[in-house]
Coordinates of C-alpha atoms in Angstrom, one line a residue:
Chain A
M1 CA 79.6 68.0 2.8
A2 CA 80.5 71.1 0.9
K3 CA 81.9 71.7 -2.5
Y4 CA 84.7 74.1 -3.3
L5 CA 86.4 75.3 -6.4
L6 CA 90.2 75.5 -6.3
L7 CA 91.1 77.9 -9.0
K8 CA 94.5 78.1 -10.5
H9 CA 95.4 81.4 -12.1
Y10 CA 98.0 82.0 -14.9
R11 CA 97.8 85.6 -14.0
G12 CA 95.7 87.8 -11.8
A13 CA 96.7 86.1 -8.5
P14 CA 99.6 87.5 -6.4
A15 CA 102.9 86.2 -7.7
A16 CA 104.0 82.8 -6.4
V17 CA 107.1 82.7 -4.2
N18 CA 109.0 80.4 -6.5
D19 CA 107.8 82.4 -9.6
V20 CA 109.8 81.0 -12.5
P21 CA 107.9 80.7 -15.9
M22 CA 107.3 77.1 -16.8
D23 CA 109.3 77.2 -20.0
Q24 CA 112.4 78.0 -17.9
W25 CA 112.0 74.7 -15.9
T26 CA 113.9 71.6 -16.7
P27 CA 111.8 68.7 -18.3
E28 CA 112.3 66.7 -15.1
E29 CA 110.9 69.6 -13.0
L30 CA 107.9 69.8 -15.3
S31 CA 107.4 66.0 -15.1
A32 CA 107.6 66.2 -11.3
H33 CA 105.1 69.0 -11.2
V34 CA 102.6 67.2 -13.5
Q35 CA 103.1 64.0 -11.5
Y36 CA 102.4 65.8 -8.2
M37 CA 99.1 67.1 -9.6
A38 CA 98.1 63.7 -10.9
D39 CA 99.0 62.1 -7.5
F40 CA 97.0 64.7 -5.7
A41 CA 93.9 64.1 -7.8
A42 CA 94.2 60.4 -7.4
R43 CA 94.5 60.6 -3.7
L44 CA 91.4 62.8 -3.5
E45 CA 89.6 60.2 -5.5
G46 CA 90.7 57.6 -3.0
T47 CA 89.4 59.7 -0.1
G48 CA 86.1 60.3 -1.8
E49 CA 86.7 64.0 -2.0
F50 CA 87.2 64.4 -5.8
V51 CA 84.5 65.9 -8.0
D52 CA 86.2 67.4 -11.1
A53 CA 89.4 68.9 -12.5
Q54 CA 89.9 70.5 -15.9
A55 CA 92.8 72.5 -17.4
L56 CA 91.9 75.6 -19.4
S57 CA 93.7 77.1 -22.4
P58 CA 95.5 80.3 -21.6
E59 CA 93.7 82.0 -24.4
G60 CA 90.7 83.8 -23.0
T61 CA 88.8 86.8 -24.3
F62 CA 86.1 89.2 -23.0
V63 CA 82.9 89.4 -25.0
R64 CA 79.9 91.5 -24.5
Y65 CA 76.6 92.3 -26.3
D66 CA 76.8 95.7 -27.9
G67 CA 73.7 95.9 -30.0
E68 CA 72.9 94.1 -33.3
G69 CA 75.9 92.7 -35.1
R70 CA 79.1 91.1 -34.1
P71 CA 79.8 91.4 -30.4
P72 CA 83.0 93.2 -29.5
V73 CA 85.9 91.0 -28.2
T74 CA 88.7 92.4 -26.2
D75 CA 91.8 91.0 -24.5
G76 CA 90.4 92.0 -21.1
P77 CA 88.5 94.8 -19.3
F78 CA 91.8 96.5 -18.6
A79 CA 95.0 95.2 -20.3
E80 CA 97.1 95.5 -17.2
T81 CA 94.8 93.4 -15.0
K82 CA 93.8 90.7 -17.3
D83 CA 93.1 87.7 -15.1
L84 CA 93.8 84.3 -16.7
I85 CA 92.5 81.1 -15.2
A86 CA 94.7 78.0 -15.8
G87 CA 92.3 75.4 -14.6
W88 CA 90.3 74.2 -11.7
M89 CA 89.6 71.3 -9.4
V90 CA 86.3 70.8 -7.6
I91 CA 86.4 69.0 -4.3
D92 CA 83.6 67.8 -2.0
V93 CA 84.9 67.9 1.6
D94 CA 83.6 67.9 5.2
G95 CA 84.2 71.7 5.6
Y96 CA 86.1 74.9 4.9
E97 CA 89.1 73.9 7.0
R98 CA 89.6 70.8 4.9
A99 CA 89.3 72.8 1.7
L100 CA 92.0 75.2 2.9
E101 CA 94.2 72.2 3.9
L102 CA 93.9 70.7 0.4
A103 CA 94.5 74.0 -1.4
G104 CA 97.6 74.5 0.7
E105 CA 98.8 71.1 -0.4
L106 CA 98.1 71.7 -4.0
S107 CA 100.0 75.0 -3.8
A108 CA 103.1 73.0 -2.7
A109 CA 103.4 71.4 -6.2
P110 CA 107.1 71.4 -7.1
G111 CA 108.3 74.0 -9.6
A112 CA 111.7 75.2 -10.6
G113 CA 114.6 73.7 -8.7
G114 CA 112.1 71.0 -7.5
K115 CA 111.0 73.5 -4.8
P116 CA 107.3 74.2 -4.1
I117 CA 105.9 77.0 -6.3
H118 CA 103.9 78.4 -3.4
E119 CA 101.4 79.7 -5.9
W120 CA 98.2 81.4 -4.7
L121 CA 95.1 79.3 -5.3
E122 CA 91.6 80.8 -5.1
V123 CA 89.2 78.8 -2.9
R124 CA 85.5 79.5 -3.7
P125 CA 82.6 77.7 -2.0
F126 CA 79.8 76.4 -4.3
M127 CA 76.3 77.8 -3.8
V128 CA 74.6 74.9 -1.9
E129 CA 71.3 73.2 -2.8
Q130 CA 68.3 74.6 -1.1
P131 CA 68.3 73.0 2.4
T132 CA 65.0 71.5 3.4
V133 CA 64.8 73.3 6.7
I134 CA 65.0 77.1 6.4
E135 CA 62.5 78.6 8.8
Chain B
M25 CA 60.2 44.2 -9.7
N26 CA 59.1 46.6 -6.9
E27 CA 62.3 48.6 -6.3
S28 CA 61.1 50.2 -3.0
L29 CA 60.1 46.8 -1.6
L30 CA 63.6 45.5 -2.4
R31 CA 65.3 48.4 -0.8
E32 CA 63.4 47.8 2.4
L33 CA 64.6 44.3 2.4
V34 CA 68.3 45.2 2.0
P35 CA 69.2 45.7 5.7
V36 CA 67.3 42.5 6.6
V37 CA 69.2 40.4 4.0
I38 CA 72.5 41.9 5.0
G39 CA 71.6 40.9 8.6
V40 CA 70.9 37.3 7.5
L41 CA 74.2 37.0 5.6
V42 CA 76.1 38.4 8.6
R43 CA 74.3 36.0 10.9
R44 CA 75.4 33.1 8.5
G45 CA 79.0 34.2 8.9
A46 CA 79.7 36.7 6.1
D47 CA 81.6 39.8 7.3
F48 CA 79.8 43.1 6.9
A49 CA 81.6 44.4 3.8
A50 CA 81.3 41.1 1.9
A51 CA 77.6 40.8 2.9
E52 CA 76.9 44.4 1.7
D53 CA 78.7 43.8 -1.6
A54 CA 76.8 40.5 -2.2
V55 CA 73.4 42.2 -1.5
Q56 CA 74.2 45.1 -3.9
D57 CA 75.1 42.5 -6.6
A58 CA 71.8 40.7 -5.9
L59 CA 70.0 44.0 -6.3
V60 CA 71.6 44.6 -9.6
E61 CA 70.4 41.2 -10.7
A62 CA 66.9 42.0 -9.5
V63 CA 66.8 45.0 -11.7
R64 CA 67.9 42.9 -14.6
V65 CA 65.1 40.4 -14.0
G66 CA 62.8 43.4 -14.7
P67 CA 59.2 44.2 -14.0
D68 CA 57.8 41.6 -16.3
D69 CA 58.7 38.8 -14.0
P70 CA 57.4 39.6 -10.5
L71 CA 58.8 37.4 -7.7
R72 CA 56.4 35.6 -5.5
D73 CA 58.8 35.7 -2.5
P74 CA 61.1 38.8 -3.0
K75 CA 62.8 38.3 0.4
G76 CA 63.5 34.6 -0.1
W77 CA 64.8 35.4 -3.6
L78 CA 67.0 38.2 -2.5
I79 CA 68.5 36.1 0.3
T80 CA 69.1 33.2 -2.0
V81 CA 70.8 35.3 -4.7
A82 CA 72.8 37.4 -2.3
W83 CA 74.0 34.3 -0.5
R84 CA 75.0 32.8 -3.9
K85 CA 76.9 36.0 -4.7
F86 CA 78.6 35.9 -1.4
L87 CA 79.7 32.3 -1.9
D88 CA 80.9 33.1 -5.4
A89 CA 83.1 35.9 -4.0
A90 CA 84.3 33.8 -1.1
R91 CA 85.2 30.8 -3.4
A92 CA 87.3 33.2 -5.5
E93 CA 89.5 33.6 -2.5
T94 CA 91.0 30.2 -1.9
S95 CA 92.6 31.3 1.4
R96 CA 89.1 31.6 2.7
R97 CA 88.1 28.1 1.9
H98 CA 87.9 26.9 5.4
R99 CA 85.6 29.6 6.5
E100 CA 83.5 29.0 3.5
I101 CA 82.9 25.4 4.5
R102 CA 82.0 26.6 8.0
V103 CA 79.5 29.2 6.9
E104 CA 77.9 26.9 4.4
S105 CA 76.8 24.6 7.2
E106 CA 75.4 27.5 9.2
P107 CA 71.7 27.1 9.9
V108 CA 69.1 29.6 8.4
P109 CA 68.2 32.1 11.1
G110 CA 64.7 32.4 12.5
P111 CA 62.4 35.2 11.4
G112 CA 62.3 37.2 14.6
E113 CA 65.8 38.5 14.6
S114 CA 65.9 40.6 11.5
A115 CA 64.7 43.8 13.3
D116 CA 67.6 43.5 15.7
H117 CA 70.1 43.0 12.9
T118 CA 68.7 46.0 11.0
L119 CA 69.0 48.1 14.1
Q120 CA 72.6 47.1 14.5
L121 CA 73.2 47.9 10.9
Y122 CA 72.0 51.5 11.6
F123 CA 74.5 51.8 14.4
L124 CA 77.3 50.4 12.3
C125 CA 76.7 52.7 9.4
A126 CA 76.6 55.7 11.7
H127 CA 79.7 54.6 13.7
P128 CA 81.5 57.6 15.3
S129 CA 84.8 56.6 13.6
L130 CA 83.3 57.5 10.2
T131 CA 83.3 61.1 8.8
P132 CA 79.7 62.5 8.4
A133 CA 80.0 62.1 4.6
S134 CA 81.1 58.4 4.8
A135 CA 78.4 57.6 7.4
V136 CA 75.7 59.2 5.2
A137 CA 76.9 57.2 2.1
L138 CA 77.1 53.9 4.0
T139 CA 73.7 54.4 5.6
L140 CA 72.1 55.1 2.3
R141 CA 73.6 52.0 0.7
A142 CA 73.5 49.4 3.5
V143 CA 70.3 50.4 5.2
G144 CA 68.6 52.4 2.4
G145 CA 69.4 49.9 -0.4
L146 CA 70.3 52.7 -2.8
T147 CA 72.9 52.0 -5.5
T148 CA 76.2 53.8 -5.5
R149 CA 75.1 55.5 -8.7
Q150 CA 71.9 56.8 -7.1
I151 CA 73.8 58.2 -4.1
A152 CA 76.4 59.8 -6.3
Q153 CA 73.7 61.5 -8.4
A154 CA 71.9 62.8 -5.3
Y155 CA 75.1 64.3 -3.9
L156 CA 76.3 65.6 -7.3
V157 CA 79.6 63.8 -7.3
P158 CA 81.1 61.3 -9.7
E159 CA 80.2 57.7 -9.1
A160 CA 83.9 56.7 -8.7
T161 CA 84.1 59.2 -5.8
M162 CA 81.1 57.8 -4.1
A163 CA 82.3 54.3 -4.6
Q164 CA 85.5 55.2 -2.9
R165 CA 83.7 56.9 0.0
I166 CA 81.6 53.7 0.6
S167 CA 84.5 51.3 0.3
R168 CA 86.6 53.4 2.7
A169 CA 83.7 53.5 5.1
K170 CA 83.4 49.8 5.0
R171 CA 87.1 49.4 5.7
T172 CA 86.8 51.7 8.6
V173 CA 84.0 49.7 10.3
S174 CA 85.4 46.3 9.3
G175 CA 86.8 45.7 12.7
V176 CA 83.7 46.8 14.5
R177 CA 81.7 43.9 15.9
F178 CA 78.2 43.7 14.4
N179 CA 76.4 43.0 17.6
Q180 CA 77.6 46.0 19.6
P181 CA 75.0 48.4 20.8
G182 CA 75.5 51.8 19.3
D183 CA 74.6 55.4 20.1
V184 CA 71.1 56.4 18.8
A185 CA 72.2 60.0 18.7
T186 CA 74.9 59.4 16.0
V187 CA 72.3 57.5 13.9
L188 CA 69.8 60.4 14.2
R189 CA 72.5 62.9 13.2
V190 CA 73.2 61.0 10.0
L191 CA 69.5 60.7 9.2
Y192 CA 69.0 64.4 9.8
L193 CA 72.0 65.2 7.5
V194 CA 70.4 63.1 4.7
F195 CA 67.0 64.9 5.3
N196 CA 68.5 68.3 5.2
E197 CA 70.2 67.6 1.9
G198 CA 66.7 67.7 0.4
Y199 CA 67.9 67.3 -3.2
S200 CA 65.2 66.0 -5.4
G201 CA 66.6 64.3 -8.4
D202 CA 66.3 60.6 -9.1
V203 CA 66.2 60.0 -5.4
D204 CA 64.4 62.3 -3.0
L205 CA 66.8 62.4 0.0
A206 CA 64.2 63.9 2.3
G207 CA 61.7 61.2 1.5
E208 CA 64.5 58.6 1.9
A209 CA 65.4 60.0 5.3
I210 CA 61.8 59.8 6.4
R211 CA 61.5 56.2 5.2
L212 CA 64.6 55.2 7.1
T213 CA 63.6 57.0 10.2
R214 CA 60.2 55.4 10.2
Q215 CA 61.9 52.0 9.9
L216 CA 64.1 52.9 12.9
A217 CA 61.2 54.2 14.9
A218 CA 59.4 50.9 14.4
M219 CA 62.4 49.1 15.9
T220 CA 63.1 51.3 18.9
K221 CA 61.0 53.2 21.4
H222 CA 63.6 55.9 21.8
E223 CA 61.8 59.3 22.3
E224 CA 64.3 61.2 20.1
V225 CA 63.8 58.8 17.2
A226 CA 60.1 59.7 17.4
G227 CA 61.1 63.3 17.8
L228 CA 63.2 63.3 14.7
L229 CA 60.5 61.5 12.7
A230 CA 57.9 64.0 13.8
L231 CA 60.2 66.9 12.9
M232 CA 60.9 65.5 9.4
L233 CA 57.2 64.8 8.8
L234 CA 56.2 68.3 9.8
H235 CA 58.8 70.0 7.7
H236 CA 58.2 67.7 4.8
A237 CA 54.5 68.5 5.0
R238 CA 55.1 72.1 4.3
R239 CA 57.6 71.5 1.5
P240 CA 55.2 72.0 -1.5
A241 CA 54.4 75.5 -0.3
R242 CA 58.0 76.5 0.4
T243 CA 59.0 77.3 -3.2
A244 CA 57.0 79.0 -6.0
P245 CA 56.8 77.2 -9.4
D246 CA 59.7 79.5 -10.6
G247 CA 61.9 78.3 -7.8
R248 CA 61.5 81.4 -5.7
L249 CA 61.6 81.0 -2.0
V250 CA 58.3 81.7 -0.2
P251 CA 58.7 82.8 3.4
L252 CA 56.6 81.0 6.0
A253 CA 54.2 83.9 6.6
E254 CA 53.3 84.1 2.8
Q255 CA 53.0 80.4 2.2
D256 CA 49.7 79.0 0.8
R257 CA 48.7 76.9 3.8
G258 CA 46.2 75.0 1.6
R259 CA 49.2 73.3 0.0
W260 CA 50.5 71.9 3.3
N261 CA 50.1 68.2 3.5
T262 CA 47.6 67.7 6.3
R263 CA 48.0 63.9 6.4
L264 CA 51.7 64.3 7.1
I265 CA 51.1 67.0 9.7
A266 CA 48.5 64.9 11.5
E267 CA 50.9 62.0 11.6
G268 CA 53.8 64.2 12.8
V269 CA 51.7 65.6 15.6
D270 CA 50.6 62.1 16.7
V271 CA 54.2 60.8 16.7
L272 CA 55.3 63.9 18.6
Q273 CA 52.6 63.7 21.2
A274 CA 53.3 60.1 21.9
A275 CA 57.0 61.0 22.3
L276 CA 56.4 64.0 24.6
A277 CA 54.1 61.8 26.8
R278 CA 57.1 59.8 27.8
D279 CA 58.5 63.0 29.4
R280 CA 62.1 62.7 28.2
L281 CA 62.6 65.8 26.3
G282 CA 65.4 66.1 23.7
E283 CA 66.3 68.6 21.0
F284 CA 64.4 66.9 18.2
Q285 CA 61.2 66.7 20.1
A286 CA 61.6 70.4 21.0
Q287 CA 62.2 71.3 17.3
A288 CA 59.3 69.2 16.3
A289 CA 57.1 71.0 18.8
I290 CA 58.0 74.3 17.2
A291 CA 57.3 73.0 13.8
A292 CA 53.9 71.6 15.1
L293 CA 52.9 75.0 16.4
H294 CA 53.6 76.5 12.9
A295 CA 51.7 73.7 11.2
D296 CA 48.8 74.2 13.6
A297 CA 48.2 77.9 12.7
R298 CA 45.5 78.3 10.1
T299 CA 46.9 81.7 9.2
A300 CA 50.3 83.2 9.9
A301 CA 48.7 85.8 12.2
E302 CA 47.2 83.0 14.3
T303 CA 50.7 81.5 15.1
D304 CA 51.2 81.0 18.8
W305 CA 54.5 82.8 19.0
V306 CA 54.5 83.0 22.8
Q307 CA 54.5 79.2 23.0
I308 CA 57.1 79.0 20.3
V309 CA 59.4 81.3 22.3
E310 CA 59.0 78.9 25.3
W311 CA 60.0 75.9 23.1
Y312 CA 63.0 77.8 21.9
D313 CA 64.0 78.5 25.5
E314 CA 63.8 74.7 26.0
L315 CA 65.9 74.1 22.9
V316 CA 68.5 76.6 23.9
R317 CA 68.6 75.0 27.4
L318 CA 69.1 71.6 25.8
T319 CA 71.7 72.4 23.2
G320 CA 73.0 75.9 23.7
N321 CA 73.0 75.9 19.9
P322 CA 73.7 79.4 18.5
V323 CA 71.3 78.8 15.6
A324 CA 68.5 78.0 18.1
R325 CA 69.3 81.3 19.8
L326 CA 69.1 83.2 16.5
N327 CA 65.7 81.6 15.7
R328 CA 64.6 82.4 19.2
A329 CA 65.3 86.1 18.5
V330 CA 63.0 85.9 15.5
A331 CA 60.3 84.3 17.6
V332 CA 60.8 87.0 20.4
G333 CA 60.4 89.6 17.7
E334 CA 57.0 88.2 16.7
A335 CA 55.8 87.6 20.3
D336 CA 57.0 90.8 22.0
G337 CA 57.7 93.2 19.1
A338 CA 60.7 94.0 16.9
R339 CA 62.5 96.0 19.7
A340 CA 62.5 92.9 21.9
G341 CA 63.7 90.8 19.0
L342 CA 66.6 93.2 18.3
A343 CA 67.6 93.2 22.0
A344 CA 67.7 89.4 21.9
L345 CA 69.7 89.6 18.6
A346 CA 72.2 92.0 20.2
E347 CA 73.4 89.3 22.6
L348 CA 74.4 87.0 19.7
D349 CA 77.6 86.7 17.6
P350 CA 77.1 88.8 14.4
A351 CA 79.1 86.2 12.5
L352 CA 76.4 83.6 12.8
P353 CA 74.9 82.5 9.5
R354 CA 71.7 84.4 8.7
H355 CA 72.3 86.9 11.6
T356 CA 72.3 89.8 9.1
A357 CA 69.1 88.6 7.4
V358 CA 67.3 88.4 10.8
A359 CA 68.6 91.9 11.7
A360 CA 67.3 93.2 8.4
Y361 CA 63.8 91.7 9.0
L362 CA 63.6 93.1 12.5
H363 CA 64.8 96.6 11.5
E364 CA 62.1 96.7 8.8
R365 CA 59.5 95.6 11.3
D366 CA 60.8 98.3 13.7
G367 CA 60.2 101.0 11.0
D368 CA 63.7 101.6 9.8
P369 CA 63.6 100.7 6.1
V370 CA 67.0 102.4 5.3
T371 CA 68.9 100.1 7.7
A372 CA 66.8 97.1 6.6
A373 CA 67.5 97.6 2.9
R374 CA 71.2 97.9 3.6
L375 CA 71.3 94.8 5.7
Y376 CA 69.2 92.7 3.3
A377 CA 71.7 93.5 0.5
E378 CA 74.5 92.6 2.8
A379 CA 72.8 89.3 3.9
A380 CA 72.2 88.5 0.2
R381 CA 76.0 88.6 -0.4
Q382 CA 76.5 86.1 2.4
A383 CA 73.7 83.8 1.4
P384 CA 74.8 80.2 0.9
S385 CA 72.1 79.2 -1.6
L386 CA 70.8 80.8 -4.8
P387 CA 67.1 80.9 -3.8
E388 CA 68.0 82.5 -0.5
R389 CA 70.3 85.1 -2.2
D390 CA 67.6 85.9 -4.7
H391 CA 65.0 86.2 -2.0
L392 CA 67.1 88.6 0.1
T393 CA 68.1 90.7 -2.9
R394 CA 64.4 91.0 -3.8
Q395 CA 63.7 92.2 -0.2
A396 CA 66.3 94.9 -0.5
A397 CA 65.0 95.9 -4.0
R398 CA 61.4 96.0 -2.7
I399 CA 62.4 98.4 0.2
N400 CA 64.6 100.5 -2.0
A401 CA 61.8 100.9 -4.6
Q402 CA 59.4 102.0 -1.8
L403 CA 62.0 104.5 -0.5
R404 CA 62.4 106.0 -4.0
G405 CA 58.6 105.9 -4.6

């Protein structure tokens, strides 16, 4: 089994096909979207592939150590490319192919007009535990 | 109460319940409930007859569950009049339980989870912790697995190879938290080896024992990976090595070679060398030839290239490597090592850094990065 992080970006990923800001959707479209995500998570729990999911606030800042005193805080390394992570889901699946399949499905969550958003999701493998046999 | 003794009894007790007429899933649930009760009894109240106690309690749990389903009343009456089985059959039942839990219709993850619970006697919580997933996820995996095999008859002979694959998956997880999966895999494989004379069961047991024996020397106290050649061989467990070699020799004497015996033979040759320099690389290459012949496994071919590099020199190793797919895991790391041995530190440093980026585990990535850093420092020096 292998764990993967499915990362949803607010910004930073290529634009989705059905790229309408959420505040322009109808309430029904929003409800359908939220329901789709909840159903997806519930189904993965049922298949024993669910590990974790969390939503993140859109407000993120970059911080770094800059000598004694208050660390500087900025909006991003470069204002134009600020990458915002919306949230994640962690899955534990039999392999990479399955991870891709599930990410594709999550990306089909309905958006404006009830049509799939086609948003880009980032799929990142977890570093594995040290296997016993390595020689 | 002795938890490990109870865990050993789990497959036996499931077998007894199934023999009395419980279906597998219900028997498995009942035994788990009985185990929970056993933990509640606590260590202050040792049982004189743990097996009898566990059977009695599990049977009561099963009847309670069966009674709750009125539609099953008829069957309940039937199973209650079922005679108690004789003592000689529990090994057969346990063997069948191994086959059932590794049934080919299950995904590897489900087979592993079901085996650890029904044969290993671990709780769902323990299995979830070992695999770092939520308990609810593991519970679902197990109940789905039980549904998948619910139609499979308990007395069908199974395929030893699928059982061995599941046990090897457990062993290779090697996570040591509350439950040491490598140790658990060895315990289950020992149990299986006692029930069947299959050579490959012995081969896998020998392989696990030999690898496990070297485990204390494989990582430094700070978690750093220690390569085979640099390991403190005084920290290898000689008792496990001796046992592994004995088990392997008995298996090889039956003259039915399989991949686990061949792998164990390679591990035995490593374990046998008092220093890295004394390693019999020529014989190791011969065993890798056997392994490649048996499996055609690309990872075996890659390891063979390493052994060729040691036996016949880095050039020969690089030539063997050149015949393999560069996309193989660890291909770049092997290339880096052989180029360094061949006297080309610039290429080696570049390849080590590249291999580090591809490494699937943190200790491995750190090890490879350190190798690149070491060579780069020498080049600057």
